[in-house]
């Protein structure tokens, strides 16, 4: 066990290489109970959320989803939030580490709106299926075509007599899925899925393997690589998490100002390290060979990469030091800026 997203979660179930291989080439079952889930009901729910989040919630139809950011007026990231439209409500999936602040922020903005906000976190849990055979397995078990769903499309289904919501997503270039179920059903659902996963060459996987692959894929994690100290453009989220056609929302002024300028002063960037040690978050990155020890940025996360056979990571670098091939010093260890995602061999 180890701490991820400020939550104690499985780091490994056994062999790292086997778990890494399962995600890369088959299917892995992952305990992802670090999430918070909110429900918004009432006739104004879409209009309200559209005015609060950076994503286009206004145009979501039943069964569709989007990913966006909850920003403060200064444009800093308070939460990452996925929204799923259903017939009678919108479900909003975020992180338990900021559950109370997120709920309080959403509640504060409900003034004249006919919206009922509910925290479902303690009553629900999530499991993820990652890897190229995830959707194939789920489609067979649920008797529905998960592959036909759009990104963050979702539907209600029954797996082993357990009702759940299946959310189709992409991880490391492959269609994958999140399963949202009642809290009391999460363990029985895990136990039933595990046999099916192993039957097609998969395995349960801990976050050590997940973390390695997400870094190889250049995926930034909320709470690790960006938080309320960062704006979207610094974290590279200005395309994936922001709609520029939706209209006004909290923090939009800052987002548009940085967009019109054309760049942020610093940027989350891929790194590789030429040392067996993996630098801790916060490790300073210095300009290599600079006699004055000029600071270029800092590391946010790192993990061993089987694709490069060395540690890699993400870190913030000033724009003038962020070009691929730039050599850096990470507390005495040589480092270099690299482009992500990495290509599989």
PDB file of C-alpha atoms in Angstrom, residues 6-320:
ATOM      1  CA  UNK A   6      -3.879  11.606  -0.463  1.00  0.00           C
ATOM      2  CA  UNK A   7      -5.548   8.181  -0.201  1.00  0.00           C
ATOM      3  CA  UNK A   8      -4.054   4.846   0.863  1.00  0.00           C
ATOM      4  CA  UNK A   9      -4.316   2.574  -2.200  1.00  0.00           C
ATOM      5  CA  UNK A  10      -2.637  -0.620  -3.457  1.00  0.00           C
ATOM      6  CA  UNK A  11       0.789   0.140  -4.923  1.00  0.00           C
ATOM      7  CA  UNK A  12       1.414  -3.482  -5.948  1.00  0.00           C
ATOM      8  CA  UNK A  13      -0.429  -6.760  -5.730  1.00  0.00           C
ATOM      9  CA  UNK A  14       2.677  -8.733  -6.646  1.00  0.00           C
ATOM     10  CA  UNK A  15       5.142  -8.359  -9.490  1.00  0.00           C
ATOM     11  CA  UNK A  16       5.464  -4.843 -10.967  1.00  0.00           C
ATOM     12  CA  UNK A  17       6.446  -6.158 -14.400  1.00  0.00           C
ATOM     13  CA  UNK A  18       3.366  -8.397 -14.601  1.00  0.00           C
ATOM     14  CA  UNK A  19       1.057  -5.549 -13.607  1.00  0.00           C
ATOM     15  CA  UNK A  20       2.725  -3.164 -16.065  1.00  0.00           C
ATOM     16  CA  UNK A  21       2.377  -5.754 -18.843  1.00  0.00           C
ATOM     17  CA  UNK A  22      -1.298  -6.320 -18.020  1.00  0.00           C
ATOM     18  CA  UNK A  23      -2.060  -2.613 -18.526  1.00  0.00           C
ATOM     19  CA  UNK A  24       0.047  -2.358 -21.662  1.00  0.00           C
ATOM     20  CA  UNK A  25      -1.056  -5.539 -23.439  1.00  0.00           C
ATOM     21  CA  UNK A  26      -4.208  -6.998 -21.863  1.00  0.00           C
ATOM     22  CA  UNK A  27      -6.413  -5.666 -19.058  1.00  0.00           C
ATOM     23  CA  UNK A  28      -5.844  -4.637 -15.446  1.00  0.00           C
ATOM     24  CA  UNK A  29      -8.329  -4.196 -12.622  1.00  0.00           C
ATOM     25  CA  UNK A  30      -7.460  -1.134 -10.512  1.00  0.00           C
ATOM     26  CA  UNK A  31      -8.819   0.083  -7.177  1.00  0.00           C
ATOM     27  CA  UNK A  32      -9.539   3.780  -7.825  1.00  0.00           C
ATOM     28  CA  UNK A  33     -11.353   4.698  -4.629  1.00  0.00           C
ATOM     29  CA  UNK A  34      -9.716   8.102  -4.345  1.00  0.00           C
ATOM     30  CA  UNK A  35     -12.673   9.845  -5.965  1.00  0.00           C
ATOM     31  CA  UNK A  36     -15.497  12.059  -4.788  1.00  0.00           C
ATOM     32  CA  UNK A  37     -18.938  11.964  -6.417  1.00  0.00           C
ATOM     33  CA  UNK A  38     -21.551  14.714  -6.366  1.00  0.00           C
ATOM     34  CA  UNK A  39     -25.076  14.861  -7.752  1.00  0.00           C
ATOM     35  CA  UNK A  40     -26.768  17.995  -9.082  1.00  0.00           C
ATOM     36  CA  UNK A  41     -30.507  17.847  -9.718  1.00  0.00           C
ATOM     37  CA  UNK A  42     -33.090  20.491 -10.591  1.00  0.00           C
ATOM     38  CA  UNK A  43     -34.047  22.341 -13.785  1.00  0.00           C
ATOM     39  CA  UNK A  44     -31.107  24.793 -13.622  1.00  0.00           C
ATOM     40  CA  UNK A  45     -28.390  22.172 -13.110  1.00  0.00           C
ATOM     41  CA  UNK A  46     -26.781  22.435 -16.571  1.00  0.00           C
ATOM     42  CA  UNK A  47     -26.948  26.202 -16.803  1.00  0.00           C
ATOM     43  CA  UNK A  48     -25.520  26.497 -13.293  1.00  0.00           C
ATOM     44  CA  UNK A  49     -22.586  24.070 -13.786  1.00  0.00           C
ATOM     45  CA  UNK A  50     -21.826  25.624 -17.157  1.00  0.00           C
ATOM     46  CA  UNK A  51     -21.286  28.956 -15.405  1.00  0.00           C
ATOM     47  CA  UNK A  52     -18.986  27.376 -12.800  1.00  0.00           C
ATOM     48  CA  UNK A  53     -16.808  24.893 -14.733  1.00  0.00           C
ATOM     49  CA  UNK A  54     -14.432  25.482 -17.662  1.00  0.00           C
ATOM     50  CA  UNK A  55     -15.991  22.669 -19.751  1.00  0.00           C
ATOM     51  CA  UNK A  56     -19.151  22.801 -21.867  1.00  0.00           C
ATOM     52  CA  UNK A  57     -21.813  21.314 -19.598  1.00  0.00           C
ATOM     53  CA  UNK A  58     -24.662  23.252 -21.201  1.00  0.00           C
ATOM     54  CA  UNK A  59     -24.801  21.092 -24.334  1.00  0.00           C
ATOM     55  CA  UNK A  60     -24.402  17.673 -22.706  1.00  0.00           C
ATOM     56  CA  UNK A  61     -27.100  15.189 -23.693  1.00  0.00           C
ATOM     57  CA  UNK A  62     -28.086  12.161 -21.642  1.00  0.00           C
ATOM     58  CA  UNK A  63     -25.262   9.616 -21.727  1.00  0.00           C
ATOM     59  CA  UNK A  64     -22.594  12.197 -22.599  1.00  0.00           C
ATOM     60  CA  UNK A  65     -19.768  13.468 -20.412  1.00  0.00           C
ATOM     61  CA  UNK A  66     -17.066  16.130 -20.303  1.00  0.00           C
ATOM     62  CA  UNK A  67     -13.983  16.974 -18.267  1.00  0.00           C
ATOM     63  CA  UNK A  68     -13.323  20.450 -16.940  1.00  0.00           C
ATOM     64  CA  UNK A  69     -11.846  22.482 -14.124  1.00  0.00           C
ATOM     65  CA  UNK A  70     -13.280  24.324 -11.165  1.00  0.00           C
ATOM     66  CA  UNK A  71     -11.283  27.560 -11.012  1.00  0.00           C
ATOM     67  CA  UNK A  72     -11.171  30.421  -8.573  1.00  0.00           C
ATOM     68  CA  UNK A  73     -11.497  34.017  -9.865  1.00  0.00           C
ATOM     69  CA  UNK A  74      -7.694  34.180 -10.238  1.00  0.00           C
ATOM     70  CA  UNK A  75      -7.789  31.199 -12.628  1.00  0.00           C
ATOM     71  CA  UNK A  76      -6.139  28.753 -10.207  1.00  0.00           C
ATOM     72  CA  UNK A  77      -7.291  25.126 -10.286  1.00  0.00           C
ATOM     73  CA  UNK A  78      -9.454  24.164  -7.311  1.00  0.00           C
ATOM     74  CA  UNK A  79     -10.549  20.797  -8.723  1.00  0.00           C
ATOM     75  CA  UNK A  80     -10.653  18.640 -11.819  1.00  0.00           C
ATOM     76  CA  UNK A  81     -14.217  17.533 -12.494  1.00  0.00           C
ATOM     77  CA  UNK A  82     -15.847  15.111 -14.916  1.00  0.00           C
ATOM     78  CA  UNK A  83     -19.573  15.664 -15.503  1.00  0.00           C
ATOM     79  CA  UNK A  84     -21.996  12.981 -16.706  1.00  0.00           C
ATOM     80  CA  UNK A  85     -25.498  13.922 -17.857  1.00  0.00           C
ATOM     81  CA  UNK A  86     -28.378  11.580 -16.985  1.00  0.00           C
ATOM     82  CA  UNK A  87     -32.133  11.977 -17.404  1.00  0.00           C
ATOM     83  CA  UNK A  88     -32.761  13.682 -14.075  1.00  0.00           C
ATOM     84  CA  UNK A  89     -29.363  14.887 -12.834  1.00  0.00           C
ATOM     85  CA  UNK A  90     -25.702  15.530 -13.542  1.00  0.00           C
ATOM     86  CA  UNK A  91     -23.116  13.408 -11.764  1.00  0.00           C
ATOM     87  CA  UNK A  92     -19.801  15.139 -11.063  1.00  0.00           C
ATOM     88  CA  UNK A  93     -16.706  13.032 -10.372  1.00  0.00           C
ATOM     89  CA  UNK A  94     -13.726  14.672  -8.665  1.00  0.00           C
ATOM     90  CA  UNK A  95     -11.092  13.878  -5.992  1.00  0.00           C
ATOM     91  CA  UNK A  96     -11.785  13.025  -2.360  1.00  0.00           C
ATOM     92  CA  UNK A  97      -8.704  15.008  -1.270  1.00  0.00           C
ATOM     93  CA  UNK A  98     -10.606  18.228  -2.082  1.00  0.00           C
ATOM     94  CA  UNK A  99     -14.096  16.877  -1.430  1.00  0.00           C
ATOM     95  CA  UNK A 100     -15.124  19.325   1.299  1.00  0.00           C
ATOM     96  CA  UNK A 101     -13.721  22.393  -0.444  1.00  0.00           C
ATOM     97  CA  UNK A 102     -15.274  21.388  -3.767  1.00  0.00           C
ATOM     98  CA  UNK A 103     -18.691  20.791  -2.237  1.00  0.00           C
ATOM     99  CA  UNK A 104     -18.525  24.104  -0.345  1.00  0.00           C
ATOM    100  CA  UNK A 105     -17.488  25.988  -3.502  1.00  0.00           C
ATOM    101  CA  UNK A 106     -20.276  24.473  -5.592  1.00  0.00           C
ATOM    102  CA  UNK A 107     -22.800  25.123  -2.825  1.00  0.00           C
ATOM    103  CA  UNK A 108     -21.692  28.743  -2.411  1.00  0.00           C
ATOM    104  CA  UNK A 109     -22.485  29.600  -6.021  1.00  0.00           C
ATOM    105  CA  UNK A 110     -26.034  28.205  -5.866  1.00  0.00           C
ATOM    106  CA  UNK A 111     -27.924  31.412  -5.117  1.00  0.00           C
ATOM    107  CA  UNK A 112     -30.974  31.970  -7.330  1.00  0.00           C
ATOM    108  CA  UNK A 113     -30.604  28.652  -9.174  1.00  0.00           C
ATOM    109  CA  UNK A 114     -33.061  25.786  -8.769  1.00  0.00           C
ATOM    110  CA  UNK A 115     -30.356  23.191  -8.108  1.00  0.00           C
ATOM    111  CA  UNK A 116     -30.070  20.515  -5.432  1.00  0.00           C
ATOM    112  CA  UNK A 117     -26.475  19.523  -4.636  1.00  0.00           C
ATOM    113  CA  UNK A 118     -25.778  16.195  -2.927  1.00  0.00           C
ATOM    114  CA  UNK A 119     -22.535  14.522  -1.860  1.00  0.00           C
ATOM    115  CA  UNK A 120     -22.645  10.825  -2.830  1.00  0.00           C
ATOM    116  CA  UNK A 121     -19.004  10.046  -1.991  1.00  0.00           C
ATOM    117  CA  UNK A 122     -19.593   7.938   1.106  1.00  0.00           C
ATOM    118  CA  UNK A 123     -22.273   5.888  -0.665  1.00  0.00           C
ATOM    119  CA  UNK A 124     -20.328   5.066  -3.838  1.00  0.00           C
ATOM    120  CA  UNK A 125     -17.000   3.648  -5.011  1.00  0.00           C
ATOM    121  CA  UNK A 126     -15.103   3.193  -8.266  1.00  0.00           C
ATOM    122  CA  UNK A 127     -13.011   0.556 -10.000  1.00  0.00           C
ATOM    123  CA  UNK A 128     -11.156   1.006 -13.293  1.00  0.00           C
ATOM    124  CA  UNK A 129     -10.382  -1.429 -16.076  1.00  0.00           C
ATOM    125  CA  UNK A 130      -7.281  -0.321 -17.985  1.00  0.00           C
ATOM    126  CA  UNK A 131      -5.644  -1.810 -21.050  1.00  0.00           C
ATOM    127  CA  UNK A 132      -6.423  -2.689 -24.681  1.00  0.00           C
ATOM    128  CA  UNK A 133      -8.813  -5.539 -23.810  1.00  0.00           C
ATOM    129  CA  UNK A 134     -10.824  -3.608 -21.207  1.00  0.00           C
ATOM    130  CA  UNK A 135     -13.703  -2.589 -23.445  1.00  0.00           C
ATOM    131  CA  UNK A 136     -13.856  -6.007 -25.088  1.00  0.00           C
ATOM    132  CA  UNK A 137     -14.225  -7.655 -21.673  1.00  0.00           C
ATOM    133  CA  UNK A 138     -16.786  -5.160 -20.391  1.00  0.00           C
ATOM    134  CA  UNK A 139     -18.890  -5.379 -23.529  1.00  0.00           C
ATOM    135  CA  UNK A 140     -19.056  -9.142 -23.163  1.00  0.00           C
ATOM    136  CA  UNK A 141     -19.931  -9.026 -19.472  1.00  0.00           C
ATOM    137  CA  UNK A 142     -22.463  -6.182 -19.665  1.00  0.00           C
ATOM    138  CA  UNK A 143     -23.969  -7.246 -23.008  1.00  0.00           C
ATOM    139  CA  UNK A 144     -23.656  -3.707 -24.371  1.00  0.00           C
ATOM    140  CA  UNK A 145     -21.267  -2.160 -26.890  1.00  0.00           C
ATOM    141  CA  UNK A 146     -18.948  -0.053 -24.726  1.00  0.00           C
ATOM    142  CA  UNK A 147     -16.600   0.610 -27.662  1.00  0.00           C
ATOM    143  CA  UNK A 148     -19.299   2.665 -29.424  1.00  0.00           C
ATOM    144  CA  UNK A 149     -19.517   5.172 -26.559  1.00  0.00           C
ATOM    145  CA  UNK A 150     -17.728   8.514 -27.047  1.00  0.00           C
ATOM    146  CA  UNK A 151     -15.025   9.661 -24.659  1.00  0.00           C
ATOM    147  CA  UNK A 152     -16.623   9.965 -21.196  1.00  0.00           C
ATOM    148  CA  UNK A 153     -19.842   8.531 -22.569  1.00  0.00           C
ATOM    149  CA  UNK A 154     -21.616   6.459 -19.954  1.00  0.00           C
ATOM    150  CA  UNK A 155     -24.514   4.095 -19.341  1.00  0.00           C
ATOM    151  CA  UNK A 156     -26.125   2.023 -16.630  1.00  0.00           C
ATOM    152  CA  UNK A 157     -25.431  -1.700 -16.787  1.00  0.00           C
ATOM    153  CA  UNK A 158     -25.418  -4.843 -14.671  1.00  0.00           C
ATOM    154  CA  UNK A 159     -22.242  -6.801 -14.010  1.00  0.00           C
ATOM    155  CA  UNK A 160     -22.598 -10.059 -12.063  1.00  0.00           C
ATOM    156  CA  UNK A 161     -26.054  -8.926 -10.908  1.00  0.00           C
ATOM    157  CA  UNK A 162     -24.523  -5.687  -9.577  1.00  0.00           C
ATOM    158  CA  UNK A 163     -25.870  -2.421 -11.005  1.00  0.00           C
ATOM    159  CA  UNK A 164     -23.222   0.129 -11.920  1.00  0.00           C
ATOM    160  CA  UNK A 165     -22.488   3.022 -14.243  1.00  0.00           C
ATOM    161  CA  UNK A 166     -19.828   2.383 -16.878  1.00  0.00           C
ATOM    162  CA  UNK A 167     -17.856   5.419 -18.043  1.00  0.00           C
ATOM    163  CA  UNK A 168     -15.794   4.938 -21.191  1.00  0.00           C
ATOM    164  CA  UNK A 169     -12.450   6.732 -21.113  1.00  0.00           C
ATOM    165  CA  UNK A 170      -8.996   6.495 -22.686  1.00  0.00           C
ATOM    166  CA  UNK A 171      -5.816   5.583 -20.845  1.00  0.00           C
ATOM    167  CA  UNK A 172      -2.392   5.298 -22.498  1.00  0.00           C
ATOM    168  CA  UNK A 173      -4.000   5.352 -25.936  1.00  0.00           C
ATOM    169  CA  UNK A 174      -6.449   2.514 -25.269  1.00  0.00           C
ATOM    170  CA  UNK A 175     -10.199   2.589 -24.550  1.00  0.00           C
ATOM    171  CA  UNK A 176     -10.673   1.865 -20.854  1.00  0.00           C
ATOM    172  CA  UNK A 177     -13.460   2.319 -18.319  1.00  0.00           C
ATOM    173  CA  UNK A 178     -14.458   3.455 -14.853  1.00  0.00           C
ATOM    174  CA  UNK A 179     -17.174   1.569 -12.988  1.00  0.00           C
ATOM    175  CA  UNK A 180     -19.224   3.530 -10.443  1.00  0.00           C
ATOM    176  CA  UNK A 181     -21.144   1.347  -7.981  1.00  0.00           C
ATOM    177  CA  UNK A 182     -22.730   1.472  -4.552  1.00  0.00           C
ATOM    178  CA  UNK A 183     -20.109   1.340  -1.810  1.00  0.00           C
ATOM    179  CA  UNK A 184     -21.328  -2.008  -0.482  1.00  0.00           C
ATOM    180  CA  UNK A 185     -21.098  -3.527  -3.973  1.00  0.00           C
ATOM    181  CA  UNK A 186     -17.493  -2.533  -4.727  1.00  0.00           C
ATOM    182  CA  UNK A 187     -15.830  -5.550  -3.072  1.00  0.00           C
ATOM    183  CA  UNK A 188     -18.227  -8.135  -4.617  1.00  0.00           C
ATOM    184  CA  UNK A 189     -17.798  -6.421  -7.998  1.00  0.00           C
ATOM    185  CA  UNK A 190     -13.997  -6.573  -7.654  1.00  0.00           C
ATOM    186  CA  UNK A 191     -14.072 -10.239  -6.711  1.00  0.00           C
ATOM    187  CA  UNK A 192     -16.285 -11.157  -9.662  1.00  0.00           C
ATOM    188  CA  UNK A 193     -14.368  -9.101 -12.229  1.00  0.00           C
ATOM    189  CA  UNK A 194     -11.014 -10.458 -11.085  1.00  0.00           C
ATOM    190  CA  UNK A 195     -11.765 -13.939 -12.400  1.00  0.00           C
ATOM    191  CA  UNK A 196     -12.838 -12.582 -15.790  1.00  0.00           C
ATOM    192  CA  UNK A 197      -9.755 -10.351 -15.987  1.00  0.00           C
ATOM    193  CA  UNK A 198      -7.391 -13.216 -15.235  1.00  0.00           C
ATOM    194  CA  UNK A 199      -9.176 -15.491 -17.706  1.00  0.00           C
ATOM    195  CA  UNK A 200      -8.032 -13.302 -20.632  1.00  0.00           C
ATOM    196  CA  UNK A 201      -4.455 -12.800 -19.432  1.00  0.00           C
ATOM    197  CA  UNK A 202      -5.007  -9.747 -17.238  1.00  0.00           C
ATOM    198  CA  UNK A 203      -4.256  -9.062 -13.591  1.00  0.00           C
ATOM    199  CA  UNK A 204      -5.043  -6.721 -10.718  1.00  0.00           C
ATOM    200  CA  UNK A 205      -2.685  -3.754 -10.867  1.00  0.00           C
ATOM    201  CA  UNK A 206      -1.518  -1.317  -8.237  1.00  0.00           C
ATOM    202  CA  UNK A 207      -0.686   2.329  -8.687  1.00  0.00           C
ATOM    203  CA  UNK A 208       3.053   1.765  -9.079  1.00  0.00           C
ATOM    204  CA  UNK A 209       2.402   0.392 -12.578  1.00  0.00           C
ATOM    205  CA  UNK A 210      -0.398   2.881 -13.287  1.00  0.00           C
ATOM    206  CA  UNK A 211       1.855   5.776 -12.273  1.00  0.00           C
ATOM    207  CA  UNK A 212       4.680   4.559 -14.492  1.00  0.00           C
ATOM    208  CA  UNK A 213       2.449   4.278 -17.565  1.00  0.00           C
ATOM    209  CA  UNK A 214       0.652   7.566 -17.006  1.00  0.00           C
ATOM    210  CA  UNK A 215       4.032   9.339 -16.891  1.00  0.00           C
ATOM    211  CA  UNK A 216       5.170   7.561 -20.048  1.00  0.00           C
ATOM    212  CA  UNK A 217       1.909   8.823 -21.558  1.00  0.00           C
ATOM    213  CA  UNK A 218       2.436  12.373 -20.330  1.00  0.00           C
ATOM    214  CA  UNK A 219      -0.713  12.376 -18.165  1.00  0.00           C
ATOM    215  CA  UNK A 220      -0.674  14.960 -15.372  1.00  0.00           C
ATOM    216  CA  UNK A 221      -2.443  14.111 -12.100  1.00  0.00           C
ATOM    217  CA  UNK A 222      -4.415  16.576 -10.038  1.00  0.00           C
ATOM    218  CA  UNK A 223      -2.890  17.045  -6.596  1.00  0.00           C
ATOM    219  CA  UNK A 224       0.485  15.793  -7.811  1.00  0.00           C
ATOM    220  CA  UNK A 225       1.334  17.767 -10.950  1.00  0.00           C
ATOM    221  CA  UNK A 226      -1.143  20.628 -10.618  1.00  0.00           C
ATOM    222  CA  UNK A 227      -3.346  22.130  -7.913  1.00  0.00           C
ATOM    223  CA  UNK A 228      -4.559  25.500  -6.662  1.00  0.00           C
ATOM    224  CA  UNK A 229      -1.121  27.015  -7.238  1.00  0.00           C
ATOM    225  CA  UNK A 230      -1.423  26.507 -10.994  1.00  0.00           C
ATOM    226  CA  UNK A 231      -3.439  27.858 -13.899  1.00  0.00           C
ATOM    227  CA  UNK A 232      -4.603  25.546 -16.734  1.00  0.00           C
ATOM    228  CA  UNK A 233      -2.034  26.668 -19.315  1.00  0.00           C
ATOM    229  CA  UNK A 234       0.876  25.888 -16.999  1.00  0.00           C
ATOM    230  CA  UNK A 235      -0.387  22.312 -16.555  1.00  0.00           C
ATOM    231  CA  UNK A 236      -1.045  21.797 -20.287  1.00  0.00           C
ATOM    232  CA  UNK A 237      -4.821  21.546 -19.809  1.00  0.00           C
ATOM    233  CA  UNK A 238      -5.867  24.457 -21.992  1.00  0.00           C
ATOM    234  CA  UNK A 239      -7.111  22.197 -24.819  1.00  0.00           C
ATOM    235  CA  UNK A 240      -8.397  19.104 -23.011  1.00  0.00           C
ATOM    236  CA  UNK A 241     -10.208  20.819 -20.117  1.00  0.00           C
ATOM    237  CA  UNK A 242     -11.440  24.156 -21.475  1.00  0.00           C
ATOM    238  CA  UNK A 243     -14.206  25.117 -23.895  1.00  0.00           C
ATOM    239  CA  UNK A 244     -13.635  28.462 -25.591  1.00  0.00           C
ATOM    240  CA  UNK A 245     -17.131  28.692 -27.094  1.00  0.00           C
ATOM    241  CA  UNK A 246     -19.321  28.097 -24.042  1.00  0.00           C
ATOM    242  CA  UNK A 247     -19.528  31.583 -22.565  1.00  0.00           C
ATOM    243  CA  UNK A 248     -18.634  32.985 -19.156  1.00  0.00           C
ATOM    244  CA  UNK A 249     -17.462  30.955 -16.159  1.00  0.00           C
ATOM    245  CA  UNK A 250     -15.457  31.604 -13.002  1.00  0.00           C
ATOM    246  CA  UNK A 251     -11.797  32.243 -13.863  1.00  0.00           C
ATOM    247  CA  UNK A 252     -12.444  32.774 -17.581  1.00  0.00           C
ATOM    248  CA  UNK A 253     -10.880  36.222 -17.623  1.00  0.00           C
ATOM    249  CA  UNK A 254      -7.487  34.862 -16.577  1.00  0.00           C
ATOM    250  CA  UNK A 255      -7.734  31.916 -18.982  1.00  0.00           C
ATOM    251  CA  UNK A 256      -8.463  34.266 -21.899  1.00  0.00           C
ATOM    252  CA  UNK A 257      -5.702  36.660 -20.884  1.00  0.00           C
ATOM    253  CA  UNK A 258      -3.072  33.899 -20.940  1.00  0.00           C
ATOM    254  CA  UNK A 259      -4.513  32.551 -24.198  1.00  0.00           C
ATOM    255  CA  UNK A 260      -4.237  35.959 -25.885  1.00  0.00           C
ATOM    256  CA  UNK A 261      -0.662  36.281 -24.672  1.00  0.00           C
ATOM    257  CA  UNK A 262       0.102  32.965 -26.363  1.00  0.00           C
ATOM    258  CA  UNK A 263       1.976  31.232 -23.558  1.00  0.00           C
ATOM    259  CA  UNK A 264       2.450  30.761 -19.831  1.00  0.00           C
ATOM    260  CA  UNK A 265       5.745  31.714 -18.211  1.00  0.00           C
ATOM    261  CA  UNK A 266       6.283  28.128 -17.066  1.00  0.00           C
ATOM    262  CA  UNK A 267       5.046  24.800 -18.361  1.00  0.00           C
ATOM    263  CA  UNK A 268       4.657  21.221 -17.135  1.00  0.00           C
ATOM    264  CA  UNK A 269       7.285  19.286 -19.070  1.00  0.00           C
ATOM    265  CA  UNK A 270       8.493  15.710 -19.528  1.00  0.00           C
ATOM    266  CA  UNK A 271      11.821  14.741 -17.943  1.00  0.00           C
ATOM    267  CA  UNK A 272      14.227  11.822 -17.850  1.00  0.00           C
ATOM    268  CA  UNK A 273      16.807  11.236 -15.143  1.00  0.00           C
ATOM    269  CA  UNK A 274      20.228   9.643 -15.637  1.00  0.00           C
ATOM    270  CA  UNK A 275      20.428   8.203 -12.142  1.00  0.00           C
ATOM    271  CA  UNK A 276      18.828   5.185 -10.499  1.00  0.00           C
ATOM    272  CA  UNK A 277      17.332   7.435  -7.833  1.00  0.00           C
ATOM    273  CA  UNK A 278      13.922   8.910  -8.525  1.00  0.00           C
ATOM    274  CA  UNK A 279      13.848  12.579  -7.477  1.00  0.00           C
ATOM    275  CA  UNK A 280      11.124  13.496  -5.009  1.00  0.00           C
ATOM    276  CA  UNK A 281       8.418  16.008  -5.755  1.00  0.00           C
ATOM    277  CA  UNK A 282       9.764  19.489  -5.186  1.00  0.00           C
ATOM    278  CA  UNK A 283      13.347  18.660  -6.218  1.00  0.00           C
ATOM    279  CA  UNK A 284      14.863  21.776  -7.750  1.00  0.00           C
ATOM    280  CA  UNK A 285      15.925  21.677 -11.392  1.00  0.00           C
ATOM    281  CA  UNK A 286      18.991  23.774 -12.185  1.00  0.00           C
ATOM    282  CA  UNK A 287      20.410  24.798 -15.546  1.00  0.00           C
ATOM    283  CA  UNK A 288      23.157  22.257 -16.277  1.00  0.00           C
ATOM    284  CA  UNK A 289      26.632  23.761 -16.356  1.00  0.00           C
ATOM    285  CA  UNK A 290      25.543  27.168 -15.098  1.00  0.00           C
ATOM    286  CA  UNK A 291      28.207  28.287 -12.594  1.00  0.00           C
ATOM    287  CA  UNK A 292      25.647  30.395 -10.741  1.00  0.00           C
ATOM    288  CA  UNK A 293      23.331  27.421 -10.292  1.00  0.00           C
ATOM    289  CA  UNK A 294      20.435  29.172 -12.027  1.00  0.00           C
ATOM    290  CA  UNK A 295      17.099  27.590 -11.133  1.00  0.00           C
ATOM    291  CA  UNK A 296      14.949  26.441 -14.069  1.00  0.00           C
ATOM    292  CA  UNK A 297      12.041  24.789 -12.248  1.00  0.00           C
ATOM    293  CA  UNK A 298      11.145  21.812 -10.076  1.00  0.00           C
ATOM    294  CA  UNK A 299      10.018  18.174 -10.262  1.00  0.00           C
ATOM    295  CA  UNK A 300       6.376  17.302  -9.545  1.00  0.00           C
ATOM    296  CA  UNK A 301       6.433  13.494  -9.987  1.00  0.00           C
ATOM    297  CA  UNK A 302       8.674  10.624 -11.044  1.00  0.00           C
ATOM    298  CA  UNK A 303       8.633   6.863 -11.611  1.00  0.00           C
ATOM    299  CA  UNK A 304      10.697   4.151 -13.290  1.00  0.00           C
ATOM    300  CA  UNK A 305       9.963   3.831 -17.002  1.00  0.00           C
ATOM    301  CA  UNK A 306      10.332   0.352 -18.525  1.00  0.00           C
ATOM    302  CA  UNK A 307      10.222   1.970 -21.989  1.00  0.00           C
ATOM    303  CA  UNK A 308      13.413   3.965 -21.303  1.00  0.00           C
ATOM    304  CA  UNK A 309      14.849   1.713 -18.560  1.00  0.00           C
ATOM    305  CA  UNK A 310      15.394   4.756 -16.356  1.00  0.00           C
ATOM    306  CA  UNK A 311      13.378   7.141 -14.167  1.00  0.00           C
ATOM    307  CA  UNK A 312      11.194   9.713 -15.885  1.00  0.00           C
ATOM    308  CA  UNK A 313       8.878  12.375 -14.558  1.00  0.00           C
ATOM    309  CA  UNK A 314       7.101  15.678 -14.953  1.00  0.00           C
ATOM    310  CA  UNK A 315       8.157  19.067 -13.719  1.00  0.00           C
ATOM    311  CA  UNK A 316       7.563  22.763 -14.174  1.00  0.00           C
ATOM    312  CA  UNK A 317      10.185  24.614 -16.177  1.00  0.00           C
ATOM    313  CA  UNK A 318      10.458  28.201 -17.228  1.00  0.00           C
ATOM    314  CA  UNK A 319       9.606  28.586 -20.890  1.00  0.00           C
ATOM    315  CA  UNK A 320      13.189  29.338 -21.955  1.00  0.00           C
TER     316      UNK A 320
END
